[in-house]
Structure formats: C-alpha cells, structure tokens
Amino acid sequence: MTAPAVDWLADLQDQAEHTVMARGVSKIYHMGDEEIPALDGVDVTIRTGEYISIMGPSGSGKTTLFNVIGALIKPTEGSVFIDEIDVAQLDANELAWLRCRKIGYIFQAYNIVKVMTALENVTLPMLFAGVPADEAQDRAVEILDRVGLGDRILHTPKELSGGQQQRVAIARAFANRPAIILADEPTANLDLKTGEDIIHLMKEMNAERGVTVVCATHDHKMLDISDRIVWMEDGQIKKIADRDEVKIEISQMSEH
Amino acid sequence: MRVASWDIGKLALRPRLVWIMALSSLKVRLHRTFLTMLTIVTSTAFMMYLFTMPRSGDLTERQSWMLMLVLSLLVCAAGVLNTMLMSVTQRYREIGTMKCLGALDSFVLLAVLTESALLGLAGALAGVGIGLVISILLGLGEHGLAFAQHLRLDGLLWKVPLVFAVGMALTTLGAAVPAAIAARMPPMDAMRGEK
C-alpha cells in the first residue's frame, strides 16, 4: 500500500534534481519544398549542477538541440521543461525573463557589445533584470574580478584579447545567477592554451556556484572535465556517456 | 506539477537603458549620424525658406518650388530609412545578443525609434533656424534694412511648428520599418558563429 506514495516521492525528488528535460523533441526546417529534420525525437535529462557536453559533427543537430534547450527556437514537436516549467507555455515577455534570469549564454564569437566596456557588458543583463544600477555595478566588479579581469574592467573589447573577451562573456553569463549556462563552442575561436584556461574557468564556476553547464563543442579537451557527454548524429542522440566511461575510451584510444 | 524553486516573472521596460542605447549608437556612428542629420537639415531648411521667402518672387515660381520641396522631403525620408537600416543590420548580432541578455522587443523598437527621433529633433531644429536665416539674408540683399516687410513672416507661430513636425515625422517614418525589423529579430541569430 505504501508503494505508490514512495514512487511519488521518488518522482518528486527526481524532478527536483534536474534542470532541463527534453521529451520527444523534433525540429524540421523547411528549405523550399524540402523538409530537413535537424532533430528527430530527442530525449535528454540534464541534472542540476552537472557539466554536460554535447558533441557531434556539424549538421548533427547539436546547435539545434542547444537552441531548443536555450528557449531560442521552438521545437516542431515535443516539449522542453526548464525546472519543470514548459517553455512552450511562455509568452514573449516570459521568454525574455527566462533568458535574462535563468539562462546565461556564452557564444563562440564572444558577442561582447563592442561599444561598451567590460563592466558595462556585465552590468547590462542585471539592468535588464531590474537590479539597481549601484548594486549591479558592485556585482559586476566582483564577478569580473573572479574571472581574472579585475584590472581591466574599463577596457572595451578592442583592447582585450580573445581569451579576455570570452572571460567577459563568462562573467556576463553568470551575472544574473542563472540556473543554466549554455555555451556554444566557447573555445572554437581560441588557441589551445587559452581554450584550456577558459574550459577550466567554466568548470570552476560550475563547481563554485552549482550552476548547470551545457556546452556544445568539438573540443576534446572538454571531455576531461565534463560530468557527462552526449553524442549527436543525424539529429538523434547516439550515446550518453558518464565521465568514467569516457576516460576508459580515451585511454583505449591513446593505446592504439 | 511545478516543483521549481522559482516562478516565471515578467520583465519591465527600462526607459533609462533605451536612452543610453540610443545615445551610444549615435555617438559611435558619429559620421553617419552627421550626414543623415544634414539631409534632415537641408530639407527642413528648404521648407522653412519657402514659407518665409521674400515676396518678390512670382507665384508660379513658388509653386514649382513646392514640388521640389515634396521631392526633397521624400529624399530625406529615404536617407533616414537607409541610415537606420544600416544601423540595424550592422548591429544584427549585437541586438540578438541583447535579446539573449533580456532585452524585450519593445526595448529594441524604442531604442531604434529614439535614436532616429534624436536625429530628427536636432536636424529639424537646425533646419528651421537655417531656413529662416536664408530668408532673412536674401531679404536683406533684395530690400535692405526694410527686409522684414517683404518676408512672409505672418503665421510664424504655425509655420515653425509645422516645419518642425514635418521634419520629425519624416525621420520617424524612415525609422519605422528598420525599428520593426530589429525588434522582431530572433535572438538565435546572435548564436551564429561568423564574425
């Protein structure tokens, strides 16, 4: 008799432990008369606080899945839940709120607003969220200091290297204390060493702040620090591996 | 069932940020800002001049000038349209990024409209002044110090506001389409990798 209640409790607990849940997500793009399926029935659950990498060749649906999770595009079929909230039910303003408060985006090309200083870039999302200007500025200084740019807060992107710009982007993404960070190929434009630094910074921030990180990447350096890796192919999830499994595979790869 | 530790909220429009965005965009593209303002200045100055020009010119001549006025106003609107379209397309990724950071469609719309309204305001003000000055100078040249009797200075109370309003309306008209394009731009465009 007690079994159903326990199930229910377990369910509840399970729900509380994940941040993103995609169920049966498909996305079809139309090119003239042609239908191009970018995603084909994807199910994925992303646990709270984990660092998950999405890997796969270009055209595998990686970016589309990423955009769907980030509430940037609507799936043709299926649903996406962020903390149990069905993204499809939200209106334009609520979506903007979600992007502003709950999701932090990190882009391949940094996308720092060129005409603004590092400080202004990090302050911007907080101002959109309604944080008072003074408080936003204090928090921006603190977080820029955390990503190692404490002495460059008044520099504009022109005066910053690629790695430094990506640090600004990371600070900006974490500014509103989001639930998820979405990073799209964050190291693709960086050299090996700088890319490694950025990966470690993201991992540290992930551990410190307990923020879930979802990262689309080609970069095999990313495998080492990911809790789980999702492999995509032809719009489907081919495999989801835990870090331990991946480590074994890598060691096998290096043996051959 | 919702077990989220938070509830979806709503974002409010931040007028102060709209203002800052518009100003910084004008400042960054100062050359183009200046050139666009020039088209507004010349067409409103032309209009103001036609309204106040010395009476010596014969009527048919003045009528044919009215046609030119319409043409110059159209050219001005096209100039503003062009400038604002460029301003928007150049900032495609910037606008998309801001949308990812929480910019509302209405925020983007208002920022672009404010930018053009500021252009219009400055241009129309200068145009009204310059048009009047040209009339006065020509009147001085033709009639000497008694120029004031020969100028069409009657109804200045409606002429000045009318010219000013036409200048502002033209800029708003020219900016309407670019503003709508920018506001409706999907945020995912910012995600694309190209520089």
XYZ file of C-alpha atoms in Angstrom, chain A residues 13 21 31-32 37 40 46 54-55 58 65 71 76 102 118 132-133 136 142 160 171 176 196-197 203 232-233 237 252:
29
model
C 12.886 14.005 -5.777
C 14.181 17.878 -19.542
C 14.106 24.674 -47.417
C 11.738 25.354 -50.298
C 14.932 17.205 -39.998
C 14.485 13.642 -34.595
C 20.136 17.357 -17.643
C 27.161 17.960 -26.454
C 29.461 16.610 -29.125
C 28.465 19.795 -37.836
C 19.302 20.990 -29.667
C 14.473 28.649 -25.432
C 8.313 21.337 -34.196
C 17.592 31.747 -15.695
C 33.767 45.069 -19.865
C 19.549 48.831 -9.121
C 22.498 50.374 -11.002
C 24.652 45.842 -10.492
C 33.130 41.330 -8.111
C 41.007 42.868 -24.951
C 31.179 36.949 -16.274
C 22.151 37.165 -13.009
C 42.130 25.288 -21.854
C 42.082 28.232 -19.454
C 34.399 24.220 -14.746
C 24.709 13.509 -31.506
C 24.409 12.142 -35.012
C 21.301 11.154 -29.567
C 41.892 2.958 -25.093
